Short mmCIF file of N, CA and C in Angstrom, two decimals:
data_model
loop_
_atom_site.label_atom_id
_atom_site.label_comp_id
_atom_site.label_asym_id
_atom_site.label_seq_id
_atom_site.Cartn_x
_atom_site.Cartn_y
_atom_site.Cartn_z
N MET A 1 -222.78 91.14 256.65
CA MET A 1 -223.44 90.12 257.42
C MET A 1 -224.94 90.41 257.39
N ASN A 2 -225.73 89.36 257.21
CA ASN A 2 -227.17 89.49 257.23
C ASN A 2 -227.60 90.09 258.57
N GLU A 3 -228.50 91.04 258.54
CA GLU A 3 -228.94 91.75 259.75
C GLU A 3 -229.51 90.79 260.79
N GLN A 4 -230.28 89.81 260.36
CA GLN A 4 -230.87 88.86 261.31
C GLN A 4 -229.78 88.03 261.99
N ILE A 5 -228.78 87.63 261.24
CA ILE A 5 -227.68 86.86 261.81
C ILE A 5 -226.92 87.72 262.82
N ARG A 6 -226.65 88.97 262.47
CA ARG A 6 -225.94 89.86 263.39
C ARG A 6 -226.73 90.05 264.68
N LEU A 7 -228.02 90.28 264.58
CA LEU A 7 -228.85 90.48 265.78
C LEU A 7 -228.86 89.24 266.66
N LEU A 8 -228.99 88.07 266.05
CA LEU A 8 -228.98 86.84 266.84
C LEU A 8 -227.63 86.61 267.51
N ALA A 9 -226.56 86.89 266.80
CA ALA A 9 -225.22 86.73 267.37
C ALA A 9 -225.04 87.67 268.56
N GLU A 10 -225.49 88.91 268.42
CA GLU A 10 -225.38 89.87 269.53
C GLU A 10 -226.22 89.42 270.72
N GLN A 11 -227.42 88.94 270.47
CA GLN A 11 -228.27 88.47 271.56
C GLN A 11 -227.62 87.30 272.28
N ALA A 12 -227.08 86.36 271.53
CA ALA A 12 -226.43 85.20 272.14
C ALA A 12 -225.24 85.63 272.98
N PHE A 13 -224.44 86.53 272.45
CA PHE A 13 -223.27 86.97 273.19
C PHE A 13 -223.67 87.75 274.43
N ASP A 14 -224.64 88.64 274.29
CA ASP A 14 -225.10 89.43 275.44
C ASP A 14 -225.60 88.53 276.56
N LYS A 15 -226.36 87.52 276.24
CA LYS A 15 -226.92 86.63 277.26
C LYS A 15 -225.83 85.78 277.91
N ALA A 16 -224.81 85.44 277.14
CA ALA A 16 -223.75 84.58 277.66
C ALA A 16 -222.68 85.34 278.43
N ASN A 17 -222.45 86.60 278.09
CA ASN A 17 -221.28 87.29 278.64
C ASN A 17 -221.55 88.66 279.24
N ASP A 18 -222.76 89.11 279.26
CA ASP A 18 -223.06 90.45 279.76
C ASP A 18 -222.19 91.51 279.10
N GLY A 19 -222.02 91.41 277.82
CA GLY A 19 -221.23 92.38 277.07
C GLY A 19 -221.84 92.57 275.70
N THR A 20 -221.08 93.13 274.81
CA THR A 20 -221.56 93.28 273.45
C THR A 20 -220.63 92.53 272.51
N LEU A 21 -221.14 92.24 271.35
CA LEU A 21 -220.38 91.48 270.37
C LEU A 21 -219.11 92.22 269.97
N SER A 22 -219.17 93.53 269.95
CA SER A 22 -218.00 94.29 269.54
C SER A 22 -216.90 94.28 270.60
N ASP A 23 -217.21 93.78 271.83
CA ASP A 23 -216.20 93.72 272.89
C ASP A 23 -215.20 92.58 272.69
N ILE A 24 -215.50 91.65 271.81
CA ILE A 24 -214.60 90.52 271.59
C ILE A 24 -214.26 90.42 270.11
N LYS A 25 -213.31 89.59 269.83
CA LYS A 25 -212.84 89.43 268.45
C LYS A 25 -213.30 88.09 267.88
N ILE A 26 -214.57 88.00 267.55
CA ILE A 26 -215.08 86.84 266.83
C ILE A 26 -215.22 87.27 265.38
N PRO A 27 -214.50 86.61 264.50
CA PRO A 27 -214.57 87.01 263.09
C PRO A 27 -216.00 86.93 262.56
N LYS A 28 -216.39 87.96 261.82
CA LYS A 28 -217.72 87.98 261.22
C LYS A 28 -217.92 86.76 260.33
N GLN A 29 -216.86 86.32 259.69
CA GLN A 29 -216.96 85.17 258.81
C GLN A 29 -217.37 83.93 259.59
N PHE A 30 -216.88 83.79 260.84
CA PHE A 30 -217.25 82.65 261.68
C PHE A 30 -218.73 82.70 262.02
N ILE A 31 -219.20 83.86 262.43
CA ILE A 31 -220.61 84.02 262.80
C ILE A 31 -221.50 83.72 261.60
N GLU A 32 -221.13 84.28 260.45
CA GLU A 32 -221.93 84.05 259.24
C GLU A 32 -221.93 82.58 258.85
N LYS A 33 -220.78 81.94 258.89
CA LYS A 33 -220.68 80.53 258.50
C LYS A 33 -221.45 79.66 259.48
N PHE A 34 -221.32 79.94 260.77
CA PHE A 34 -222.04 79.17 261.78
C PHE A 34 -223.55 79.28 261.56
N ALA A 35 -224.03 80.50 261.39
CA ALA A 35 -225.46 80.72 261.16
C ALA A 35 -225.91 80.03 259.87
N HIS A 36 -225.09 80.14 258.84
CA HIS A 36 -225.41 79.50 257.56
C HIS A 36 -225.58 77.99 257.77
N LEU A 37 -224.67 77.38 258.50
CA LEU A 37 -224.72 75.94 258.72
C LEU A 37 -225.95 75.54 259.54
N VAL A 38 -226.31 76.33 260.53
CA VAL A 38 -227.50 76.04 261.34
C VAL A 38 -228.75 76.12 260.47
N VAL A 39 -228.88 77.19 259.70
CA VAL A 39 -230.05 77.36 258.83
C VAL A 39 -230.07 76.25 257.78
N LYS A 40 -228.93 75.94 257.20
CA LYS A 40 -228.86 74.88 256.19
C LYS A 40 -229.27 73.54 256.79
N GLU A 41 -228.82 73.25 257.99
CA GLU A 41 -229.18 71.99 258.65
C GLU A 41 -230.69 71.91 258.88
N LEU A 42 -231.28 73.00 259.32
CA LEU A 42 -232.72 73.05 259.52
C LEU A 42 -233.45 72.82 258.20
N CYS A 43 -233.02 73.50 257.16
CA CYS A 43 -233.66 73.34 255.85
C CYS A 43 -233.47 71.94 255.30
N ASP A 44 -232.30 71.35 255.54
CA ASP A 44 -232.06 69.97 255.11
C ASP A 44 -233.00 69.00 255.83
N MET A 45 -233.23 69.26 257.11
CA MET A 45 -234.16 68.41 257.87
C MET A 45 -235.58 68.54 257.31
N MET A 46 -235.97 69.75 256.95
CA MET A 46 -237.29 69.96 256.36
C MET A 46 -237.38 69.26 255.00
N GLN A 47 -236.30 69.32 254.23
CA GLN A 47 -236.26 68.64 252.93
C GLN A 47 -236.38 67.14 253.12
N GLN A 48 -235.69 66.60 254.11
CA GLN A 48 -235.75 65.15 254.36
C GLN A 48 -237.17 64.74 254.75
N THR A 49 -237.84 65.58 255.52
CA THR A 49 -239.22 65.30 255.89
C THR A 49 -240.11 65.28 254.66
N GLU A 50 -239.90 66.25 253.77
CA GLU A 50 -240.65 66.26 252.50
C GLU A 50 -240.40 64.97 251.72
N ASP A 51 -239.13 64.59 251.63
CA ASP A 51 -238.78 63.38 250.89
C ASP A 51 -239.44 62.15 251.51
N ASP A 52 -239.47 62.09 252.84
CA ASP A 52 -240.11 60.97 253.52
C ASP A 52 -241.60 60.91 253.20
N VAL A 53 -242.23 62.06 253.11
CA VAL A 53 -243.65 62.10 252.79
C VAL A 53 -243.89 61.60 251.36
N TYR A 54 -242.97 61.92 250.45
CA TYR A 54 -243.13 61.45 249.07
C TYR A 54 -242.98 59.94 248.96
N ALA A 55 -242.44 59.29 249.98
CA ALA A 55 -242.33 57.84 249.98
C ALA A 55 -243.69 57.18 250.22
N LEU A 56 -244.64 57.96 250.71
CA LEU A 56 -245.99 57.44 250.92
C LEU A 56 -246.69 57.24 249.59
N GLU A 57 -247.72 56.46 249.62
CA GLU A 57 -248.56 56.30 248.43
C GLU A 57 -249.15 57.66 248.07
N PRO A 58 -249.27 57.96 246.79
CA PRO A 58 -249.81 59.27 246.39
C PRO A 58 -251.13 59.64 247.06
N SER A 59 -251.99 58.67 247.26
CA SER A 59 -253.29 58.96 247.88
C SER A 59 -253.16 59.30 249.37
N GLU A 60 -252.02 58.97 249.97
CA GLU A 60 -251.81 59.20 251.40
C GLU A 60 -250.94 60.44 251.68
N ARG A 61 -250.45 61.09 250.64
CA ARG A 61 -249.55 62.23 250.83
C ARG A 61 -250.34 63.48 251.27
N PRO A 62 -249.92 64.07 252.38
CA PRO A 62 -250.57 65.31 252.82
C PRO A 62 -249.99 66.50 252.04
N THR A 63 -250.60 66.82 250.91
CA THR A 63 -250.03 67.83 250.02
C THR A 63 -249.92 69.20 250.69
N GLU A 64 -250.86 69.53 251.58
CA GLU A 64 -250.78 70.81 252.28
C GLU A 64 -249.53 70.87 253.16
N TYR A 65 -249.21 69.75 253.79
CA TYR A 65 -248.03 69.66 254.66
C TYR A 65 -246.76 69.81 253.84
N ILE A 66 -246.72 69.17 252.69
CA ILE A 66 -245.55 69.29 251.81
C ILE A 66 -245.36 70.74 251.39
N GLN A 67 -246.44 71.39 251.01
CA GLN A 67 -246.35 72.80 250.60
C GLN A 67 -245.92 73.67 251.77
N PHE A 68 -246.42 73.38 252.96
CA PHE A 68 -246.06 74.11 254.18
C PHE A 68 -244.55 74.03 254.42
N LEU A 69 -244.00 72.83 254.34
CA LEU A 69 -242.55 72.66 254.54
C LEU A 69 -241.75 73.41 253.48
N TYR A 70 -242.18 73.30 252.23
CA TYR A 70 -241.49 73.98 251.15
C TYR A 70 -241.50 75.49 251.37
N ASP A 71 -242.67 76.04 251.70
CA ASP A 71 -242.79 77.48 251.91
C ASP A 71 -241.92 77.96 253.07
N TRP A 72 -241.92 77.23 254.17
CA TRP A 72 -241.13 77.66 255.33
C TRP A 72 -239.63 77.50 255.07
N ARG A 73 -239.25 76.46 254.36
CA ARG A 73 -237.83 76.32 254.03
C ARG A 73 -237.37 77.51 253.19
N LYS A 74 -238.19 77.91 252.25
CA LYS A 74 -237.88 79.06 251.40
C LYS A 74 -237.81 80.34 252.23
N ARG A 75 -238.76 80.52 253.15
CA ARG A 75 -238.78 81.71 254.00
C ARG A 75 -237.54 81.78 254.91
N PHE A 76 -237.14 80.65 255.49
CA PHE A 76 -235.94 80.63 256.33
C PHE A 76 -234.72 81.08 255.53
N LYS A 77 -234.57 80.52 254.35
CA LYS A 77 -233.42 80.86 253.53
C LYS A 77 -233.41 82.33 253.17
N GLN A 78 -234.56 82.88 252.81
CA GLN A 78 -234.64 84.29 252.47
C GLN A 78 -234.38 85.17 253.70
N HIS A 79 -234.97 84.82 254.82
CA HIS A 79 -234.87 85.61 256.04
C HIS A 79 -233.42 85.72 256.50
N PHE A 80 -232.69 84.61 256.40
CA PHE A 80 -231.31 84.60 256.87
C PHE A 80 -230.29 84.77 255.75
N GLY A 81 -230.74 84.96 254.54
CA GLY A 81 -229.83 85.19 253.43
C GLY A 81 -228.99 83.98 253.08
N VAL A 82 -229.58 82.80 253.21
CA VAL A 82 -228.86 81.55 252.93
C VAL A 82 -229.36 80.99 251.60
N GLU A 83 -228.43 80.64 250.76
CA GLU A 83 -228.79 80.07 249.45
C GLU A 83 -228.89 78.58 249.55
#
């Protein structure tokens, strides 16, 4: 499991239950898949925003903003180990 995903899962469980993640039986595969889907959804939203910007006339496209979205989408995927 990606270390960032594990830490976030533990934090969420600790805040919700005053315990530790190892105190319950949540399959690691569930946590990983859930985190993957959340990160993927976020990245898909960023991609859709990029696509919407490309619908503008070329002279009106904020190229710095497009690059910003692309860079952050890439960083999210790397940080959370999502392809």
